Amino acid sequence: MLPADDAGVAAFLLADSRLPSGAYSHSAGLEPAVIAGLDADGVYPYLLARLHTAGRVETAAAVLAHRVACGLANTGYPRIEAAIDARTPSAAQRDASRRLGRGMLRLASKLRPDAPAVVELQRTVPRPTRPVALAVTAAALGVGELQLARLCCYDDAQSVVAAALKLLPIDPMEATGWILAAAGEMDAVAAESLLVGSVDDIPALSAPLMEHWAENHTTRTRRLFVA
């Protein structure tokens, strides 16, 4: 495990938009929402809606996967993956998550190729979802589960905001304010995720309109983001 200071740096690294799963490659579903008519005033409510639906599901799943990686939970990655799939009705969203997860697992295999959790995930789930791959990478880098939970919430929110700056006429200062305004709710979701004890405790929440937009997005030939 890395020293505490190095683990803190690793947590920042995993939220870097330049990563294969970073904000330059996906918009957390904002692009199809904008195409469907979402305007600048709707971005912050959209961010919060993501946080309390997909965000809660993914953060809880990530914490559980982190515990598996650390030998603290008696389950396996395939069971967590199956639970995430069951809570993600949209095939487009499932596919997008696995594209991002594959990129994150590739990063883990470069940074910590011999980490047991990384090796096990590659063996059992070569195309993991994003929260599982992020959790295993975080565990391999010594990032703790609360740091990971906050990272999950922050990374999703900053992906929305980064995409908004490319898609809509938004003041960057205002966009930064949205992240700060949501900090309390992100902390609450992160704290709630630590209560997960098994796959049955992962929340079953969805946002049907976001799922509809995601499905429509897969048919478009002109777009900035994969999702």
PDB file of N, CA and C in Angstrom, residues 28 46-61 84 87-88 93 130-131 152-153 156 189 202-207 210-211:
ATOM      1  N   ALA A  28     -20.985  11.795 -19.209  1.00  0.00           N
ATOM      2  CA  ALA A  28     -21.928  11.329 -18.180  1.00  0.00           C
ATOM      3  C   ALA A  28     -23.367  11.520 -18.647  1.00  0.00           C
ATOM      4  N   TYR A  46     -29.503  18.411 -13.515  1.00  0.00           N
ATOM      5  CA  TYR A  46     -29.122  17.137 -14.138  1.00  0.00           C
ATOM      6  C   TYR A  46     -27.995  16.487 -13.341  1.00  0.00           C
ATOM      7  N   LEU A  47     -27.009  17.280 -12.951  1.00  0.00           N
ATOM      8  CA  LEU A  47     -25.885  16.772 -12.158  1.00  0.00           C
ATOM      9  C   LEU A  47     -26.388  16.112 -10.870  1.00  0.00           C
ATOM     10  N   LEU A  48     -27.316  16.786 -10.198  1.00  0.00           N
ATOM     11  CA  LEU A  48     -27.850  16.228  -8.953  1.00  0.00           C
ATOM     12  C   LEU A  48     -28.686  14.976  -9.207  1.00  0.00           C
ATOM     13  N   ALA A  49     -29.439  14.983 -10.301  1.00  0.00           N
ATOM     14  CA  ALA A  49     -30.232  13.801 -10.629  1.00  0.00           C
ATOM     15  C   ALA A  49     -29.328  12.604 -10.894  1.00  0.00           C
ATOM     16  N   ARG A  50     -28.219  12.813 -11.592  1.00  0.00           N
ATOM     17  CA  ARG A  50     -27.249  11.741 -11.812  1.00  0.00           C
ATOM     18  C   ARG A  50     -26.694  11.239 -10.481  1.00  0.00           C
ATOM     19  N   LEU A  51     -26.347  12.184  -9.617  1.00  0.00           N
ATOM     20  CA  LEU A  51     -25.753  11.830  -8.331  1.00  0.00           C
ATOM     21  C   LEU A  51     -26.668  10.917  -7.527  1.00  0.00           C
ATOM     22  N   HIS A  52     -27.963  11.201  -7.535  1.00  0.00           N
ATOM     23  CA  HIS A  52     -28.892  10.475  -6.671  1.00  0.00           C
ATOM     24  C   HIS A  52     -29.506   9.244  -7.344  1.00  0.00           C
ATOM     25  N   THR A  53     -29.134   8.971  -8.581  1.00  0.00           N
ATOM     26  CA  THR A  53     -29.601   7.755  -9.251  1.00  0.00           C
ATOM     27  C   THR A  53     -28.387   6.895  -9.620  1.00  0.00           C
ATOM     28  N   ALA A  54     -27.859   7.103 -10.801  1.00  0.00           N
ATOM     29  CA  ALA A  54     -26.691   6.320 -11.238  1.00  0.00           C
ATOM     30  C   ALA A  54     -25.518   6.480 -10.284  1.00  0.00           C
ATOM     31  N   GLY A  55     -25.351   7.688  -9.740  1.00  0.00           N
ATOM     32  CA  GLY A  55     -24.238   7.930  -8.824  1.00  0.00           C
ATOM     33  C   GLY A  55     -24.313   7.074  -7.568  1.00  0.00           C
ATOM     34  N   ARG A  56     -25.478   6.953  -6.994  1.00  0.00           N
ATOM     35  CA  ARG A  56     -25.626   6.135  -5.785  1.00  0.00           C
ATOM     36  C   ARG A  56     -25.398   4.662  -6.079  1.00  0.00           C
ATOM     37  N   VAL A  57     -25.896   4.199  -7.228  1.00  0.00           N
ATOM     38  CA  VAL A  57     -25.692   2.801  -7.605  1.00  0.00           C
ATOM     39  C   VAL A  57     -24.202   2.521  -7.790  1.00  0.00           C
ATOM     40  N   GLU A  58     -23.537   3.352  -8.585  1.00  0.00           N
ATOM     41  CA  GLU A  58     -22.139   3.103  -8.909  1.00  0.00           C
ATOM     42  C   GLU A  58     -21.232   3.264  -7.695  1.00  0.00           C
ATOM     43  N   THR A  59     -21.513   4.224  -6.840  1.00  0.00           N
ATOM     44  CA  THR A  59     -20.657   4.444  -5.677  1.00  0.00           C
ATOM     45  C   THR A  59     -20.751   3.269  -4.705  1.00  0.00           C
ATOM     46  N   ALA A  60     -21.950   2.790  -4.456  1.00  0.00           N
ATOM     47  CA  ALA A  60     -22.101   1.633  -3.577  1.00  0.00           C
ATOM     48  C   ALA A  60     -21.425   0.404  -4.171  1.00  0.00           C
ATOM     49  N   ALA A  61     -21.606   0.194  -5.467  1.00  0.00           N
ATOM     50  CA  ALA A  61     -20.970  -0.951  -6.128  1.00  0.00           C
ATOM     51  C   ALA A  61     -19.448  -0.839  -6.068  1.00  0.00           C
ATOM     52  N   ILE A  84     -24.877  -4.718 -10.980  1.00  0.00           N
ATOM     53  CA  ILE A  84     -24.879  -3.436 -11.687  1.00  0.00           C
ATOM     54  C   ILE A  84     -25.707  -3.541 -12.957  1.00  0.00           C
ATOM     55  N   ARG A  87     -29.336  -3.322 -12.470  1.00  0.00           N
ATOM     56  CA  ARG A  87     -29.779  -1.986 -12.076  1.00  0.00           C
ATOM     57  C   ARG A  87     -29.555  -0.950 -13.180  1.00  0.00           C
ATOM     58  N   THR A  88     -29.129  -1.397 -14.344  1.00  0.00           N
ATOM     59  CA  THR A  88     -28.865  -0.495 -15.473  1.00  0.00           C
ATOM     60  C   THR A  88     -29.668  -0.987 -16.667  1.00  0.00           C
ATOM     61  N   GLN A  93     -26.072   2.378 -21.831  1.00  0.00           N
ATOM     62  CA  GLN A  93     -25.347   2.771 -20.632  1.00  0.00           C
ATOM     63  C   GLN A  93     -24.445   1.646 -20.131  1.00  0.00           C
ATOM     64  N   ARG A 130     -17.336   0.460 -15.213  1.00  0.00           N
ATOM     65  CA  ARG A 130     -16.463   1.530 -14.716  1.00  0.00           C
ATOM     66  C   ARG A 130     -16.314   1.519 -13.195  1.00  0.00           C
ATOM     67  N   PRO A 131     -17.392   1.396 -12.394  1.00  0.00           N
ATOM     68  CA  PRO A 131     -17.198   1.448 -10.942  1.00  0.00           C
ATOM     69  C   PRO A 131     -16.344   0.309 -10.412  1.00  0.00           C
ATOM     70  N   CYS A 152     -15.830   8.704  -6.798  1.00  0.00           N
ATOM     71  CA  CYS A 152     -16.913   8.302  -7.706  1.00  0.00           C
ATOM     72  C   CYS A 152     -17.898   9.449  -7.920  1.00  0.00           C
ATOM     73  N   CYS A 153     -18.292  10.077  -6.830  1.00  0.00           N
ATOM     74  CA  CYS A 153     -19.258  11.172  -6.919  1.00  0.00           C
ATOM     75  C   CYS A 153     -18.669  12.375  -7.645  1.00  0.00           C
ATOM     76  N   ASP A 156     -18.064  11.813 -11.563  1.00  0.00           N
ATOM     77  CA  ASP A 156     -19.272  11.899 -12.370  1.00  0.00           C
ATOM     78  C   ASP A 156     -19.714  13.347 -12.524  1.00  0.00           C
ATOM     79  N   VAL A 189     -23.824  11.063  -0.237  1.00  0.00           N
ATOM     80  CA  VAL A 189     -23.892   9.835  -1.037  1.00  0.00           C
ATOM     81  C   VAL A 189     -22.683   8.952  -0.746  1.00  0.00           C
ATOM     82  N   ILE A 202     -26.798  -2.784  -2.723  1.00  0.00           N
ATOM     83  CA  ILE A 202     -26.585  -1.779  -3.769  1.00  0.00           C
ATOM     84  C   ILE A 202     -27.947  -1.215  -4.157  1.00  0.00           C
ATOM     85  N   PRO A 203     -28.122   0.108  -4.118  1.00  0.00           N
ATOM     86  CA  PRO A 203     -29.438   0.677  -4.435  1.00  0.00           C
ATOM     87  C   PRO A 203     -29.890   0.307  -5.840  1.00  0.00           C
ATOM     88  N   ALA A 204     -31.186   0.169  -6.020  1.00  0.00           N
ATOM     89  CA  ALA A 204     -31.770  -0.102  -7.339  1.00  0.00           C
ATOM     90  C   ALA A 204     -32.492   1.163  -7.783  1.00  0.00           C
ATOM     91  N   LEU A 205     -31.761   2.032  -8.437  1.00  0.00           N
ATOM     92  CA  LEU A 205     -32.286   3.335  -8.841  1.00  0.00           C
ATOM     93  C   LEU A 205     -31.983   3.558 -10.317  1.00  0.00           C
ATOM     94  N   SER A 206     -32.898   4.218 -11.014  1.00  0.00           N
ATOM     95  CA  SER A 206     -32.648   4.517 -12.411  1.00  0.00           C
ATOM     96  C   SER A 206     -33.321   5.831 -12.775  1.00  0.00           C
ATOM     97  N   ALA A 207     -32.940   6.343 -13.933  1.00  0.00           N
ATOM     98  CA  ALA A 207     -33.514   7.584 -14.457  1.00  0.00           C
ATOM     99  C   ALA A 207     -33.973   7.299 -15.880  1.00  0.00           C
ATOM    100  N   MET A 210     -33.001   9.645 -18.833  1.00  0.00           N
ATOM    101  CA  MET A 210     -31.581   9.571 -19.164  1.00  0.00           C
ATOM    102  C   MET A 210     -31.274   8.310 -19.957  1.00  0.00           C
ATOM    103  N   GLU A 211     -31.925   7.219 -19.575  1.00  0.00           N
ATOM    104  CA  GLU A 211     -31.721   5.958 -20.298  1.00  0.00           C
ATOM    105  C   GLU A 211     -32.226   6.076 -21.738  1.00  0.00           C
TER     106      GLU A 211
END
